[in-house]
Amino acid sequence: DSGVTQTPKHLITATGQRVTLRCSPRSGDLSVYWYQQSLDQGLQFLIQYYNGEERAKGNILERFSAQQFPDLHSELNLSSLELGDSALYFCASTLGDHPLNTEAFFGQGTRLTVV
Amino acid sequence: SQQGEEDPQALSIQEGENATMNCSYKTSINNLQWYRQNSGRGLVHLILIRSNEREKHSGRLRVTLDTSKKSSSLLITASRAADTASYFCATSNYGQNFVFGPGTRLSVLP
């Protein structure tokens, strides 16, 4: 158990809909990272938050947004969903604001299926 | 991009054999990490090697880093069926976030 909790584990929704994925980082960790993993794109970094503030942005679509709340949990919002958004979405956490010299702890992921 | 590229994409070996996976990257790094992912599950950190280190061991794992060639290798000795998973290298540097390669799928046959 990594200590990172993601909910829900599975999500099936229709095209055009909006969903929210939730992540609770490991106790004490201030950074949360979101990744998308699909068969054809591999593991893609989406966005990072550190102590409530956006710290880094990767290949995140404009239809996607995220935030980190005062209790440090984070939510990833995906809107106007398309079939191509079907993927595994992972959250990871680290203590510091950069994964420079420390390991990242990953949640078990949310499998999103858009039909 | 400093994306790592693992090689081979897939590897199939018998239990007890050694498995070697390689990772190449494009730009300078501060550290390189290896992660394992069991099918459809979260990634698990295996080992971190800093740019000033050449070799590191952890149990049955041995990682080497050659910064002149911008490459790293992960050796799993005396493999077990439970080692069947995908293995990813991840690089990071100042101003950059984790960048993962596409992974090597390892199958260890009993």
CSV table of C-alpha atoms in Angstrom, one decimal:
chain,number,residue,atom,x,y,z
A,1,ASP,CA,0.0,0.0,0.0
A,2,SER,CA,1.6,3.3,-1.2
A,3,GLY,CA,-0.6,5.5,1.0
A,4,VAL,CA,-2.0,7.3,-2.0
A,5,THR,CA,-5.8,6.8,-2.4
A,6,GLN,CA,-7.6,7.3,-5.6
A,7,THR,CA,-11.3,7.2,-6.1
A,8,PRO,CA,-13.2,5.9,-7.9
A,9,LYS,CA,-11.4,2.8,-9.1
A,10,HIS,CA,-13.5,2.5,-12.2
A,11,LEU,CA,-15.7,5.0,-14.1
A,12,ILE,CA,-17.8,4.5,-17.2
A,13,THR,CA,-19.4,7.5,-18.7
A,14,ALA,CA,-20.7,8.7,-22.1
A,15,THR,CA,-19.0,11.1,-24.5
A,16,GLY,CA,-19.6,14.7,-23.7
A,17,GLN,CA,-19.9,14.2,-20.0
A,18,ARG,CA,-17.8,15.5,-17.2
A,19,VAL,CA,-16.2,13.5,-14.4
A,20,THR,CA,-14.1,14.2,-11.3
A,21,LEU,CA,-11.3,12.0,-10.2
A,22,ARG,CA,-10.1,12.3,-6.6
A,23,CYS,CA,-6.7,11.7,-5.0
A,24,SER,CA,-5.5,11.8,-1.4
A,25,PRO,CA,-1.8,11.9,-1.2
A,26,ARG,CA,0.4,10.0,1.2
A,27,SER,CA,0.3,11.6,4.7
A,28,GLY,CA,2.7,14.5,4.9
A,29,ASP,CA,3.3,14.7,1.1
A,30,LEU,CA,2.7,18.2,-0.3
A,31,SER,CA,3.0,17.5,-4.0
A,32,VAL,CA,0.4,15.7,-6.1
A,33,TYR,CA,1.0,14.7,-9.7
A,34,TRP,CA,-1.5,13.5,-12.3
A,35,TYR,CA,-0.6,11.1,-15.1
A,36,GLN,CA,-2.6,9.6,-17.9
A,37,GLN,CA,-1.7,6.2,-19.2
A,38,SER,CA,-3.2,4.9,-22.4
A,39,LEU,CA,-2.1,2.1,-24.6
A,40,ASP,CA,-0.8,4.3,-27.5
A,41,GLN,CA,0.6,7.2,-25.5
A,42,GLY,CA,2.3,5.6,-22.5
A,43,LEU,CA,2.5,7.4,-19.2
A,44,GLN,CA,1.9,11.1,-19.8
A,45,PHE,CA,2.5,13.8,-17.1
A,46,LEU,CA,-0.5,16.1,-16.9
A,47,ILE,CA,-0.1,18.5,-14.0
A,48,GLN,CA,1.5,19.0,-10.6
A,49,TYR,CA,0.3,20.8,-7.5
A,50,TYR,CA,2.4,21.7,-4.5
A,51,ASN,CA,0.8,22.8,-1.3
A,52,GLY,CA,-2.3,24.1,-3.1
A,53,GLU,CA,-0.5,25.8,-6.0
A,54,GLU,CA,0.0,24.7,-9.5
A,55,ARG,CA,3.7,23.9,-10.0
A,56,ALA,CA,4.1,22.3,-13.3
A,57,LYS,CA,2.0,21.6,-16.4
A,58,GLY,CA,2.5,18.8,-18.9
A,59,ASN,CA,0.4,17.6,-21.7
A,60,ILE,CA,-2.9,18.5,-20.2
A,61,LEU,CA,-5.8,19.3,-22.5
A,62,GLU,CA,-7.8,22.5,-22.0
A,63,ARG,CA,-10.9,20.3,-21.3
A,64,PHE,CA,-9.1,19.0,-18.2
A,65,SER,CA,-8.4,21.0,-15.0
A,66,ALA,CA,-7.2,20.2,-11.6
A,67,GLN,CA,-6.9,21.7,-8.1
A,68,GLN,CA,-5.4,20.9,-4.8
A,69,PHE,CA,-7.4,21.7,-1.7
A,70,PRO,CA,-6.2,23.0,1.7
A,71,ASP,CA,-6.3,19.4,3.1
A,72,LEU,CA,-3.9,18.6,0.2
A,73,HIS,CA,-6.3,16.2,-1.6
A,74,SER,CA,-6.5,16.9,-5.3
A,75,GLU,CA,-9.2,16.6,-7.9
A,76,LEU,CA,-8.8,16.2,-11.7
A,77,ASN,CA,-11.8,17.3,-13.7
A,78,LEU,CA,-12.3,16.0,-17.2
A,79,SER,CA,-15.0,17.6,-19.3
A,80,SER,CA,-16.5,17.2,-22.8
A,81,LEU,CA,-15.2,13.7,-22.7
A,82,GLU,CA,-14.2,12.0,-25.9
A,83,LEU,CA,-13.6,8.3,-26.6
A,84,GLY,CA,-9.9,9.0,-26.7
A,85,ASP,CA,-9.9,10.1,-23.1
A,86,SER,CA,-10.4,6.5,-22.0
A,87,ALA,CA,-7.3,5.6,-20.0
A,88,LEU,CA,-5.9,4.9,-16.6
A,89,TYR,CA,-5.4,8.1,-14.6
A,90,PHE,CA,-2.8,8.0,-11.9
A,91,CYS,CA,-2.1,10.2,-9.1
A,92,ALA,CA,1.3,10.3,-7.4
A,93,SER,CA,2.7,12.2,-4.4
A,94,THR,CA,6.0,13.3,-3.1
A,95,LEU,CA,7.1,15.2,0.0
A,96,GLY,CA,8.8,18.1,-1.8
A,97,ASP,CA,8.0,20.2,-4.7
A,98,HIS,CA,10.1,18.3,-7.2
A,99,PRO,CA,10.8,14.6,-7.6
A,100,LEU,CA,14.5,15.4,-7.8
A,101,ASN,CA,15.9,13.1,-5.2
A,102,THR,CA,13.0,11.2,-3.9
A,103,GLU,CA,10.7,8.5,-5.0
A,104,ALA,CA,7.1,9.2,-6.0
A,105,PHE,CA,4.3,7.1,-4.5
A,106,PHE,CA,1.5,6.2,-6.9
A,107,GLY,CA,-2.1,5.4,-6.3
A,108,GLN,CA,-3.8,2.4,-7.9
A,109,GLY,CA,-5.4,4.6,-10.5
A,110,THR,CA,-8.8,5.3,-11.9
A,111,ARG,CA,-9.8,3.5,-15.0
A,112,LEU,CA,-11.9,5.8,-17.1
A,113,THR,CA,-14.0,4.3,-20.0
A,114,VAL,CA,-15.8,6.7,-22.3
A,115,VAL,CA,-18.5,5.1,-24.3
B,1,SER,CA,12.2,16.2,-24.3
B,2,GLN,CA,14.3,14.1,-21.9
B,3,GLN,CA,12.1,11.1,-22.3
B,4,GLY,CA,13.6,7.8,-21.5
B,5,GLU,CA,13.3,5.0,-24.0
B,6,GLU,CA,13.4,1.5,-22.6
B,7,ASP,CA,14.7,-1.4,-24.6
B,8,PRO,CA,13.6,-4.0,-25.4
B,9,GLN,CA,9.9,-3.3,-25.5
B,10,ALA,CA,9.1,-6.8,-24.4
B,11,LEU,CA,11.2,-9.6,-22.9
B,12,SER,CA,10.3,-13.2,-22.1
B,13,ILE,CA,12.6,-15.3,-20.0
B,14,GLN,CA,12.5,-18.5,-17.9
B,15,GLU,CA,12.3,-18.4,-14.1
B,16,GLY,CA,15.8,-18.3,-12.6
B,17,GLU,CA,17.3,-16.4,-15.6
B,18,ASN,CA,18.5,-12.9,-15.4
B,19,ALA,CA,16.6,-10.1,-17.1
B,20,THR,CA,18.3,-6.9,-18.4
B,21,MET,CA,16.5,-3.8,-19.5
B,22,ASN,CA,18.0,-0.7,-20.9
B,23,CYS,CA,16.9,2.9,-20.8
B,24,SER,CA,18.3,5.8,-22.9
B,25,TYR,CA,17.5,9.4,-22.5
B,26,LYS,CA,18.2,12.6,-24.4
B,27,THR,CA,19.3,15.4,-22.1
B,28,SER,CA,21.3,15.8,-18.9
B,29,ILE,CA,19.6,14.5,-15.8
B,30,ASN,CA,19.9,14.8,-12.0
B,31,ASN,CA,18.6,11.4,-11.2
B,32,LEU,CA,17.1,8.4,-12.9
B,33,GLN,CA,14.6,6.1,-11.3
B,34,TRP,CA,13.1,2.7,-12.2
B,35,TYR,CA,9.5,1.8,-11.5
B,36,ARG,CA,7.6,-1.5,-11.8
B,37,GLN,CA,3.9,-1.7,-12.8
B,38,ASN,CA,1.9,-4.9,-12.4
B,39,SER,CA,-0.8,-5.1,-15.0
B,40,GLY,CA,-3.2,-2.2,-14.7
B,41,ARG,CA,-2.0,-1.2,-11.2
B,42,GLY,CA,0.0,1.7,-9.8
B,43,LEU,CA,3.7,2.1,-10.3
B,44,VAL,CA,6.0,1.0,-7.5
B,45,HIS,CA,9.4,2.6,-7.0
B,46,LEU,CA,12.3,0.2,-7.3
B,47,ILE,CA,15.5,2.2,-7.2
B,48,LEU,CA,16.9,5.7,-7.6
B,49,ILE,CA,20.4,6.4,-9.0
B,50,ARG,CA,21.9,9.9,-9.0
B,51,SER,CA,23.9,11.3,-11.8
B,52,ASN,CA,27.1,11.0,-9.9
B,53,GLU,CA,26.6,7.4,-9.2
B,54,ARG,CA,27.5,4.6,-11.5
B,55,GLU,CA,26.0,1.5,-10.0
B,56,LYS,CA,23.5,0.7,-7.3
B,57,HIS,CA,22.1,-2.5,-5.8
B,58,SER,CA,18.9,-3.4,-4.1
B,59,GLY,CA,18.2,-7.0,-3.4
B,60,ARG,CA,18.1,-8.8,-6.7
B,61,LEU,CA,18.2,-5.5,-8.6
B,62,ARG,CA,21.3,-3.9,-10.0
B,63,VAL,CA,21.1,-0.6,-11.8
B,64,THR,CA,23.9,1.1,-13.7
B,65,LEU,CA,24.1,4.6,-15.1
B,66,ASP,CA,26.4,5.8,-17.8
B,67,THR,CA,25.9,9.6,-18.2
B,68,SER,CA,28.4,9.8,-21.1
B,69,LYS,CA,26.1,7.5,-23.1
B,70,LYS,CA,22.9,8.8,-21.5
B,71,SER,CA,21.8,5.3,-20.7
B,72,SER,CA,20.9,3.1,-17.7
B,73,SER,CA,20.3,-0.6,-17.3
B,74,LEU,CA,18.3,-2.6,-14.9
B,75,LEU,CA,19.3,-6.1,-14.1
B,76,ILE,CA,17.0,-8.5,-12.3
B,77,THR,CA,18.9,-11.6,-11.2
B,78,ALA,CA,17.3,-15.0,-10.6
B,79,SER,CA,14.0,-13.9,-11.9
B,80,ARG,CA,10.7,-15.2,-10.5
B,81,ALA,CA,7.2,-15.4,-11.9
B,82,ALA,CA,6.3,-12.5,-9.6
B,83,ASP,CA,8.7,-10.3,-11.5
B,84,THR,CA,6.3,-10.3,-14.5
B,85,ALA,CA,5.4,-6.7,-14.9
B,86,SER,CA,6.2,-3.6,-17.0
B,87,TYR,CA,9.3,-1.7,-16.0
B,88,PHE,CA,9.7,2.0,-16.6
B,89,CYS,CA,12.6,4.4,-16.2
B,90,ALA,CA,11.9,7.9,-15.2
B,91,THR,CA,14.3,10.9,-15.5
B,92,SER,CA,14.1,14.2,-13.8
B,93,ASN,CA,16.2,17.4,-13.7
B,94,TYR,CA,15.8,20.9,-12.4
B,95,GLY,CA,12.9,22.5,-14.0
B,96,GLN,CA,11.6,19.2,-15.4
B,97,ASN,CA,9.1,16.8,-14.0
B,98,PHE,CA,9.2,13.1,-14.1
B,99,VAL,CA,9.3,11.9,-17.7
B,100,PHE,CA,8.6,8.2,-18.2
B,101,GLY,CA,9.6,6.0,-21.0
B,102,PRO,CA,7.2,3.6,-22.8
B,103,GLY,CA,8.4,0.7,-20.6
B,104,THR,CA,9.6,-2.9,-21.0
B,105,ARG,CA,7.1,-5.7,-20.6
B,106,LEU,CA,8.8,-8.5,-18.8
B,107,SER,CA,7.3,-12.0,-18.8
B,108,VAL,CA,8.9,-14.6,-16.5
B,109,LEU,CA,7.8,-18.1,-17.4
B,110,PRO,CA,7.6,-20.8,-14.8
